[in-house]
mmCIF file of C-alpha atoms and ligand atoms in Angstrom:
data_model
loop_
_atom_site.group_PDB
_atom_site.id
_atom_site.type_symbol
_atom_site.label_atom_id
_atom_site.label_comp_id
_atom_site.label_asym_id
_atom_site.label_seq_id
_atom_site.Cartn_x
_atom_site.Cartn_y
_atom_site.Cartn_z
ATOM 1 C CA MET R 152 -13.980 12.051 -14.311
ATOM 2 C CA ILE R 153 -11.051 14.121 -13.633
ATOM 3 C CA VAL R 154 -7.877 12.818 -11.823
ATOM 4 C CA VAL R 155 -5.709 14.695 -9.748
ATOM 5 C CA SER R 156 -2.566 13.128 -8.005
ATOM 6 C CA GLY R 157 0.216 14.515 -6.047
ATOM 7 C CA SER R 158 4.179 13.777 -6.345
ATOM 8 C CA ALA R 159 3.649 10.796 -4.417
ATOM 9 C CA SER R 160 1.985 8.926 -6.558
ATOM 10 C CA LYS R 161 1.901 10.540 -10.053
ATOM 11 C CA LYS R 162 2.683 7.554 -11.764
ATOM 12 C CA LEU R 163 -0.310 5.119 -11.213
ATOM 13 C CA GLY R 164 -2.298 8.801 -11.211
ATOM 14 C CA GLU R 165 -1.021 8.611 -14.840
ATOM 15 C CA SER R 166 -1.825 4.827 -15.246
ATOM 16 C CA PHE R 167 -5.520 5.073 -13.423
ATOM 17 C CA SER R 168 -6.358 7.759 -15.652
ATOM 18 C CA LYS R 169 -5.338 5.364 -18.940
ATOM 19 C CA GLU R 170 -8.037 2.223 -17.265
ATOM 20 C CA VAL R 171 -10.690 4.845 -16.505
ATOM 21 C CA ASN R 172 -9.997 6.990 -19.930
ATOM 22 C CA ALA R 173 -10.048 10.087 -17.542
ATOM 23 C CA LYS R 174 -7.909 13.377 -17.978
ATOM 24 C CA HIS R 175 -5.209 13.405 -15.463
ATOM 25 C CA ALA R 176 -5.257 17.692 -14.169
ATOM 26 C CA ASN R 177 -2.294 19.350 -14.510
ATOM 27 C CA VAL R 178 -0.868 20.197 -11.093
ATOM 28 C CA VAL R 179 1.847 22.080 -10.427
ATOM 29 C CA ILE R 180 4.120 21.590 -7.125
ATOM 30 C CA LYS R 181 6.778 23.282 -6.179
ATOM 31 C CA ARG R 182 8.522 23.791 -2.842
ATOM 32 C CA PHE R 183 8.976 27.402 -1.164
ATOM 33 C CA PRO R 184 12.362 28.516 -0.126
ATOM 34 C CA ASP R 185 11.780 26.950 3.417
ATOM 35 C CA GLY R 186 10.571 23.369 2.461
ATOM 36 C CA GLU R 187 6.925 24.593 2.370
ATOM 37 C CA ALA R 188 4.334 22.961 -0.332
ATOM 38 C CA TYR R 189 3.172 24.934 -3.470
ATOM 39 C CA VAL R 190 0.510 23.158 -5.103
ATOM 40 C CA ARG R 191 -2.120 24.721 -8.217
ATOM 41 C CA ILE R 192 -4.548 22.946 -10.351
ATOM 42 C CA MET R 193 -4.876 23.976 -13.632
ATOM 43 C CA ASP R 194 -7.776 22.272 -14.931
ATOM 44 C CA ASN R 195 -10.664 23.568 -14.213
ATOM 45 C CA LEU R 196 -12.647 21.549 -11.719
ATOM 46 C CA ASP R 197 -16.510 22.082 -12.043
ATOM 47 C CA GLY R 198 -18.798 20.001 -12.142
ATOM 48 C CA GLU R 199 -16.559 17.395 -11.807
ATOM 49 C CA ASN R 200 -16.253 14.255 -10.281
ATOM 50 C CA VAL R 201 -12.772 14.274 -8.661
ATOM 51 C CA VAL R 202 -10.489 11.372 -7.916
ATOM 52 C CA LEU R 203 -7.494 12.672 -6.093
ATOM 53 C CA ILE R 204 -4.336 10.109 -5.382
ATOM 54 C CA GLN R 205 -1.709 10.680 -2.910
ATOM 55 C CA SER R 206 -0.143 8.295 -0.797
ATOM 56 C CA THR R 207 0.792 10.076 2.533
ATOM 57 C CA TYR R 208 4.356 8.916 3.411
ATOM 58 C CA PRO R 209 6.832 10.144 3.787
ATOM 59 C CA ASP R 210 5.449 13.080 5.765
ATOM 60 C CA GLN R 211 5.476 15.937 3.472
ATOM 61 C CA ASN R 212 3.514 13.746 1.062
ATOM 62 C CA ALA R 213 0.670 13.651 3.720
ATOM 63 C CA ILE R 214 0.639 17.742 3.814
ATOM 64 C CA GLU R 215 0.920 17.810 -0.254
ATOM 65 C CA LEU R 216 -2.556 15.702 -0.140
ATOM 66 C CA PHE R 217 -4.100 18.280 2.420
ATOM 67 C CA LEU R 218 -3.272 21.169 0.118
ATOM 68 C CA LEU R 219 -4.649 19.152 -2.615
ATOM 69 C CA GLN R 220 -7.662 18.546 -0.921
ATOM 70 C CA ASP R 221 -8.294 22.332 -0.468
ATOM 71 C CA ALA R 222 -7.311 23.233 -3.562
ATOM 72 C CA VAL R 223 -9.841 21.008 -5.032
ATOM 73 C CA LYS R 224 -12.327 22.192 -2.947
ATOM 74 C CA GLU R 225 -12.215 25.411 -4.191
ATOM 75 C CA PHE R 226 -14.035 24.707 -7.496
ATOM 76 C CA LYS R 227 -17.431 23.539 -7.678
ATOM 77 C CA ILE R 228 -16.831 19.825 -7.281
ATOM 78 C CA LYS R 229 -19.453 16.968 -7.518
ATOM 79 C CA LYS R 230 -17.976 14.340 -5.186
ATOM 80 C CA LEU R 231 -14.541 14.402 -4.037
ATOM 81 C CA THR R 232 -12.986 10.826 -3.854
ATOM 82 C CA THR R 233 -9.533 10.129 -2.138
ATOM 83 C CA VAL R 234 -7.081 6.986 -2.827
ATOM 84 C CA ILE R 235 -4.861 6.842 -0.546
ATOM 85 C CA PRO R 236 -2.373 3.817 -2.529
ATOM 86 C CA TYR R 237 -0.097 3.723 0.495
ATOM 87 C CA PHE R 238 -1.322 5.355 4.212
ATOM 88 C CA GLY R 239 1.279 6.117 6.605
ATOM 89 C CA TYR R 240 0.761 6.008 10.205
ATOM 90 C CA SER R 241 -1.232 2.670 9.679
ATOM 91 C CA ARG R 242 0.849 0.620 11.833
ATOM 92 C CA GLN R 243 0.227 2.966 14.918
ATOM 93 C CA ASP R 244 -3.279 2.333 15.447
ATOM 94 C CA LYS R 245 -3.542 1.841 18.529
ATOM 95 C CA LYS R 246 -2.233 3.174 21.876
ATOM 96 C CA PHE R 247 0.787 1.141 22.605
ATOM 97 C CA ASN R 248 1.987 3.039 25.934
ATOM 98 C CA GLU R 249 -0.215 6.185 27.802
ATOM 99 C CA GLY R 250 0.692 8.924 26.573
ATOM 100 C CA GLU R 251 0.771 8.040 22.868
ATOM 101 C CA PRO R 252 -1.515 9.309 20.159
ATOM 102 C CA ILE R 253 -3.688 6.753 17.812
ATOM 103 C CA SER R 254 -1.717 8.238 15.104
ATOM 104 C CA ALA R 255 -3.516 6.315 12.382
ATOM 105 C CA ARG R 256 -7.036 8.138 13.714
ATOM 106 C CA ALA R 257 -5.248 11.181 13.763
ATOM 107 C CA MET R 258 -3.991 11.094 9.789
ATOM 108 C CA ALA R 259 -7.741 9.280 9.286
ATOM 109 C CA LYS R 260 -9.792 12.522 10.842
ATOM 110 C CA HIS R 261 -7.884 14.648 8.699
ATOM 111 C CA VAL R 262 -7.710 12.985 5.568
ATOM 112 C CA GLY R 263 -12.042 11.978 5.576
ATOM 113 C CA MET R 264 -12.728 15.831 7.180
ATOM 114 C CA MET R 265 -12.329 16.615 3.061
ATOM 115 C CA SER R 266 -13.010 13.479 1.347
ATOM 116 C CA ASP R 267 -16.808 12.395 -0.064
ATOM 117 C CA GLU R 268 -15.806 9.032 0.087
ATOM 118 C CA VAL R 269 -11.910 7.171 0.743
ATOM 119 C CA ILE R 270 -10.237 4.368 -0.688
ATOM 120 C CA THR R 271 -7.300 2.986 0.710
ATOM 121 C CA ILE R 272 -5.101 -0.306 -0.924
ATOM 122 C CA ASP R 273 -3.924 -2.990 1.703
ATOM 123 C CA ILE R 274 -4.393 -0.865 4.486
ATOM 124 C CA HIS R 275 -1.870 -2.261 7.752
ATOM 125 C CA ASP R 276 -5.425 -3.140 9.790
ATOM 126 C CA LYS R 277 -9.205 -2.768 8.104
ATOM 127 C CA SER R 278 -10.161 -1.631 11.852
ATOM 128 C CA ILE R 279 -8.797 1.560 10.550
ATOM 129 C CA LEU R 280 -11.608 2.344 8.236
ATOM 130 C CA ARG R 281 -13.722 3.452 11.385
ATOM 131 C CA PHE R 282 -11.586 6.331 12.116
ATOM 132 C CA PHE R 283 -12.617 8.204 8.544
ATOM 133 C CA ASP R 284 -15.652 10.238 9.154
ATOM 134 C CA THR R 285 -17.004 9.431 5.864
ATOM 135 C CA LYS R 286 -17.271 6.289 3.452
ATOM 136 C CA ALA R 287 -14.208 4.682 2.998
ATOM 137 C CA LYS R 288 -13.640 1.308 1.744
ATOM 138 C CA ASP R 289 -10.311 -0.993 1.662
ATOM 139 C CA ILE R 290 -9.458 -2.575 -1.283
ATOM 140 C CA SER R 291 -6.319 -5.230 -2.306
ATOM 141 C CA GLY R 292 -3.620 -5.168 -4.447
ATOM 142 C CA MET R 293 -3.171 -9.297 -4.162
ATOM 143 C CA PRO R 294 -4.875 -10.151 -6.867
ATOM 144 C CA GLN R 295 -2.250 -8.306 -9.678
ATOM 145 C CA ILE R 296 0.580 -9.356 -7.277
ATOM 146 C CA ALA R 297 -0.862 -13.084 -7.813
ATOM 147 C CA LYS R 298 -0.660 -12.133 -11.591
ATOM 148 C CA TYR R 299 2.118 -11.495 -11.562
ATOM 149 C CA PHE R 300 3.560 -15.159 -9.937
ATOM 150 C CA LEU R 301 1.249 -16.393 -12.743
ATOM 151 C CA LYS R 302 4.578 -16.796 -14.639
ATOM 152 C CA LEU R 303 6.681 -17.548 -11.772
ATOM 153 C CA LYS R 304 4.141 -20.648 -10.918
ATOM 154 C CA PRO R 305 4.693 -20.682 -7.174
ATOM 155 C CA THR R 306 3.782 -24.125 -5.349
ATOM 156 C CA VAL R 307 3.381 -22.330 -1.640
ATOM 157 C CA ILE R 308 2.288 -18.959 -1.013
ATOM 158 C CA ILE R 309 3.717 -18.108 2.680
ATOM 159 C CA ALA R 310 2.230 -14.855 5.484
ATOM 160 C CA PRO R 311 4.699 -14.249 7.342
ATOM 161 C CA ASP R 312 2.033 -13.810 9.865
ATOM 162 C CA ASP R 313 -1.708 -14.781 11.128
ATOM 163 C CA GLY R 314 -2.362 -11.583 9.982
ATOM 164 C CA ALA R 315 -1.315 -11.355 6.589
ATOM 165 C CA SER R 316 -2.789 -14.739 5.887
ATOM 166 C CA GLU R 317 -5.960 -13.631 4.211
ATOM 167 C CA ARG R 318 -3.421 -11.561 1.570
ATOM 168 C CA ALA R 319 -1.753 -15.296 1.177
ATOM 169 C CA LYS R 320 -4.966 -16.872 0.748
ATOM 170 C CA THR R 321 -6.289 -14.077 -1.928
ATOM 171 C CA VAL R 322 -2.827 -14.742 -3.987
ATOM 172 C CA ALA R 323 -3.263 -18.543 -3.447
ATOM 173 C CA GLY R 324 -7.026 -19.033 -5.017
ATOM 174 C CA ILE R 325 -5.617 -16.811 -7.929
ATOM 175 C CA ILE R 326 -2.680 -18.878 -8.906
ATOM 176 C CA LYS R 327 -4.379 -22.365 -7.460
ATOM 177 C CA CYS R 328 -1.715 -23.498 -5.047
ATOM 178 C CA ARG R 329 -1.395 -23.869 -1.528
ATOM 179 C CA TRP R 330 -0.739 -21.569 1.422
ATOM 180 C CA ASP R 331 0.167 -21.226 4.985
ATOM 181 C CA TYR R 332 1.181 -18.850 7.435
ATOM 182 C CA LEU R 333 4.457 -18.323 10.540
ATOM 183 C CA GLU R 334 4.275 -17.977 13.516
ATOM 184 C CA LYS R 335 5.604 -14.615 14.065
ATOM 185 C CA LYS R 336 7.081 -12.695 17.142
ATOM 186 C CA ARG R 337 8.711 -9.160 17.217
ATOM 187 C CA ILE R 338 11.550 -8.684 19.626
ATOM 188 C CA ASP R 339 12.568 -5.031 18.416
ATOM 189 C CA GLY R 340 11.975 -2.713 15.363
ATOM 190 C CA GLU R 341 13.764 -4.319 12.892
ATOM 191 C CA HIS R 342 14.063 -7.989 14.636
ATOM 192 C CA VAL R 343 11.260 -10.805 14.123
ATOM 193 C CA GLU R 344 11.319 -14.503 15.169
ATOM 194 C CA ILE R 345 9.729 -17.055 13.076
ATOM 195 C CA THR R 346 8.474 -20.004 13.866
ATOM 196 C CA PRO R 347 8.682 -22.957 11.879
ATOM 197 C CA LYS R 348 4.436 -24.089 10.392
ATOM 198 C CA SER R 349 3.302 -27.533 9.652
ATOM 199 C CA VAL R 350 3.951 -26.336 5.575
ATOM 200 C CA SER R 351 6.686 -28.448 4.470
ATOM 201 C CA ALA R 352 9.204 -25.993 1.720
ATOM 202 C CA LYS R 353 11.619 -28.668 0.446
ATOM 203 C CA GLY R 354 11.655 -28.276 -3.027
ATOM 204 C CA GLU R 355 8.960 -25.678 -2.867
ATOM 205 C CA LYS R 356 8.839 -22.607 -4.898
ATOM 206 C CA ILE R 357 7.554 -20.036 -2.234
ATOM 207 C CA ALA R 358 5.754 -16.552 -2.639
ATOM 208 C CA ILE R 359 5.928 -14.961 0.628
ATOM 209 C CA VAL R 360 3.388 -12.059 0.593
ATOM 210 C CA ASP R 361 2.502 -9.284 2.719
ATOM 211 C CA ASP R 362 1.525 -5.625 2.939
ATOM 212 C CA ILE R 363 4.677 -3.187 3.851
ATOM 213 C CA ILE R 364 8.219 -4.745 3.812
ATOM 214 C CA ALA R 365 9.877 -1.717 5.950
ATOM 215 C CA THR R 366 12.728 -2.903 7.339
ATOM 216 C CA GLY R 367 12.872 -5.809 5.521
ATOM 217 C CA GLY R 368 13.320 -7.812 9.006
ATOM 218 C CA THR R 369 10.021 -10.367 8.727
ATOM 219 C CA ILE R 370 10.688 -11.444 5.157
ATOM 220 C CA ILE R 371 14.463 -12.053 5.699
ATOM 221 C CA ALA R 372 13.557 -13.963 9.345
ATOM 222 C CA ALA R 373 10.501 -16.098 7.080
ATOM 223 C CA ALA R 374 12.532 -16.695 4.291
ATOM 224 C CA LYS R 375 16.151 -17.603 5.802
ATOM 225 C CA GLN R 376 13.421 -20.355 8.165
ATOM 226 C CA LEU R 377 12.082 -21.401 4.802
ATOM 227 C CA ARG R 378 15.366 -21.743 2.917
ATOM 228 C CA GLN R 379 16.651 -24.067 5.894
ATOM 229 C CA GLN R 380 13.664 -26.581 5.752
ATOM 230 C CA GLY R 381 14.924 -26.848 1.914
ATOM 231 C CA ALA R 382 13.333 -24.138 0.346
ATOM 232 C CA GLU R 383 14.141 -24.495 -3.950
ATOM 233 C CA LYS R 384 13.297 -20.637 -4.943
ATOM 234 C CA ILE R 385 11.616 -18.043 -2.387
ATOM 235 C CA PHE R 386 10.077 -15.315 -3.792
ATOM 236 C CA ALA R 387 8.984 -12.032 -1.514
ATOM 237 C CA ALA R 388 6.230 -9.733 -2.591
ATOM 238 C CA CYS R 389 4.508 -6.761 -0.590
ATOM 239 C CA THR R 390 2.032 -3.751 -1.662
ATOM 240 C CA HIS R 391 3.758 -1.490 0.151
ATOM 241 C CA GLY R 392 7.377 -1.181 -0.464
ATOM 242 C CA LEU R 393 9.105 1.267 2.057
ATOM 243 C CA PHE R 394 12.231 -0.902 2.115
ATOM 244 C CA THR R 395 14.207 1.213 4.637
ATOM 245 C CA GLY R 396 18.093 1.082 6.032
ATOM 246 C CA GLY R 397 19.330 -0.707 2.664
ATOM 247 C CA ALA R 398 16.223 -3.475 3.499
ATOM 248 C CA THR R 399 16.129 -4.047 -1.097
ATOM 249 C CA GLU R 400 19.552 -5.234 -0.973
ATOM 250 C CA LYS R 401 18.860 -6.954 2.424
ATOM 251 C CA LEU R 402 16.108 -9.289 0.886
ATOM 252 C CA LYS R 403 18.306 -9.776 -2.469
ATOM 253 C CA GLY R 404 20.898 -11.837 -0.686
ATOM 254 C CA VAL R 405 18.232 -14.226 0.632
ATOM 255 C CA CYS R 406 15.587 -13.669 -1.486
ATOM 256 C CA ASP R 407 15.559 -14.910 -5.668
ATOM 257 C CA LEU R 408 13.109 -12.421 -6.484
ATOM 258 C CA VAL R 409 11.539 -8.470 -4.486
ATOM 259 C CA VAL R 410 8.540 -7.398 -5.902
ATOM 260 C CA SER R 411 6.233 -4.645 -4.805
ATOM 261 C CA THR R 412 3.363 -2.475 -5.859
ATOM 262 C CA ASP R 413 3.112 1.678 -7.240
ATOM 263 C CA THR R 414 1.879 2.493 -4.111
ATOM 264 C CA ILE R 415 5.271 3.588 -3.585
ATOM 265 C CA GLU R 416 7.361 4.126 -6.240
ATOM 266 C CA ASN R 417 10.420 1.916 -6.140
ATOM 267 C CA SER R 418 13.587 -0.363 -7.821
ATOM 268 C CA THR R 419 11.100 -3.588 -7.083
ATOM 269 C CA THR R 420 8.188 -1.785 -8.405
ATOM 270 C CA ASN R 421 6.693 -4.358 -10.886
ATOM 271 C CA VAL R 422 2.806 -4.340 -10.325
ATOM 272 C CA SER R 423 0.173 -1.777 -10.350
ATOM 273 C CA VAL R 424 -2.724 -1.101 -8.607
ATOM 274 C CA ALA R 425 -4.543 1.048 -11.164
ATOM 275 C CA LYS R 426 -6.693 -1.833 -12.428
ATOM 276 C CA GLU R 427 -7.871 -2.827 -8.690
ATOM 277 C CA ILE R 428 -8.575 1.135 -8.025
ATOM 278 C CA ALA R 429 -10.543 1.217 -11.573
ATOM 279 C CA LYS R 430 -12.719 -1.703 -10.542
ATOM 280 C CA GLU R 431 -13.953 0.269 -7.523
ATOM 281 C CA ILE R 432 -13.956 3.553 -8.376
ATOM 282 C CA LEU R 433 -16.422 2.064 -12.069
ATOM 283 C CA ARG R 434 -18.399 -0.106 -9.463
ATOM 284 C CA SER R 435 -18.757 3.028 -6.494
HETATM 285 C C1 R5P W 996 3.346 -5.989 10.371
HETATM 286 O O1 R5P W 996 2.284 -6.694 10.647
HETATM 287 C C2 R5P W 996 3.437 -6.247 8.915
HETATM 288 O O2 R5P W 996 2.535 -6.661 8.148
HETATM 289 C C3 R5P W 996 4.540 -6.277 8.674
HETATM 290 O O3 R5P W 996 4.897 -7.551 8.654
HETATM 291 C C4 R5P W 996 5.960 -5.501 8.781
HETATM 292 O O4 R5P W 996 5.389 -3.777 8.846
HETATM 293 C C5 R5P W 996 6.782 -6.071 7.848
HETATM 294 O O5 R5P W 996 7.941 -4.492 8.367
HETATM 295 P P1 R5P W 996 9.768 -4.946 8.552
HETATM 296 O O6 R5P W 996 9.777 -4.721 6.717
HETATM 297 O O7 R5P W 996 10.014 -3.743 9.179
HETATM 298 O O8 R5P W 996 9.754 -6.488 9.334
#
C-alpha cells in the first residue's frame, strides 16, 4: 500500500501512513501564476494499492483531488481508495428551491468516477453515499473524540439536534455516561433557536458533539441554553472544524474547551482520525 495526500490533508496522510506502516508518497503541489494547480507524484505507484487522502474544502482542494486522482490513474495501480476526510458541499444534499443543483451529488459523482472505493468521515448525511457511482462507506471520528474526552470526564453528552444524536450516543457509550439531544430550529445561516430538553444540565460537565462547526451558531446557542440551566462546564467538539467568521473566538467565550479533528487542520485540532481510517482500510 502507498499513501498519497493532497495539501489539505498532508498531516493526516502522514499520521495514517504511520498507522498502517505504508510509504507516504512524495507529491509536488504548486500553483501556476494564474492560480491553477500543478501536481506531480514523484514515486512509482505501479502495482500498488493506493490510498489517496484529501479534504475537498475549500474549493481549490477539490480541484487538487481531481488532479491527483488523474495522476494516480496514470500508473498501473491495483486499486484506488479515495478518502475524503471532510466532504465539502455535503450540506446541500437536496434541492431546497427550484433551479438549484444537488451539490453533494455533483461532487460525489466526480470523486466516485475515478475511485474503486470511497471512504468519508462523518459525512453530513449518510444518504449522500448513494450518489457515489462506486463502493462508498462512511466512518466516524466520534470514537477518537470520545477517547480524548475520557480524561475530562464529562457527565452528559449532548447533540445540538436530533440529527447528531447517533454521534452523541456513540461518544456516551465509550465514556459510559448519559446523553441527550436538543431541539434546534434554524433561523438563518448564522442563527439557530435551541429549545431546552428534558435533561437536567444543573451542575453537569457537558460535552456538546456535532459533525460540523461552521459559524458556531449552533453550538453557541446550545451552550448558552445549557449554561442558563446551570451547567458547570461546557466542552464543544466536532469532527469538522470550519470555524468561519471568527467562530473560534466566539465559541471560546461560551465554552470551556473547543476541540476538533484533523479532517480540517485548525487551531482547535487535538484529535486525529488516522486510526479510524486505518481500521477501515485494514478491514477492507
Ligand atoms: C447541521 O445540521 C450540522 O450538523 C451542524 O450543526 C451545522 O452545520 C453547524 O453549523 P453552524 O456552526 O454554522 O451553526
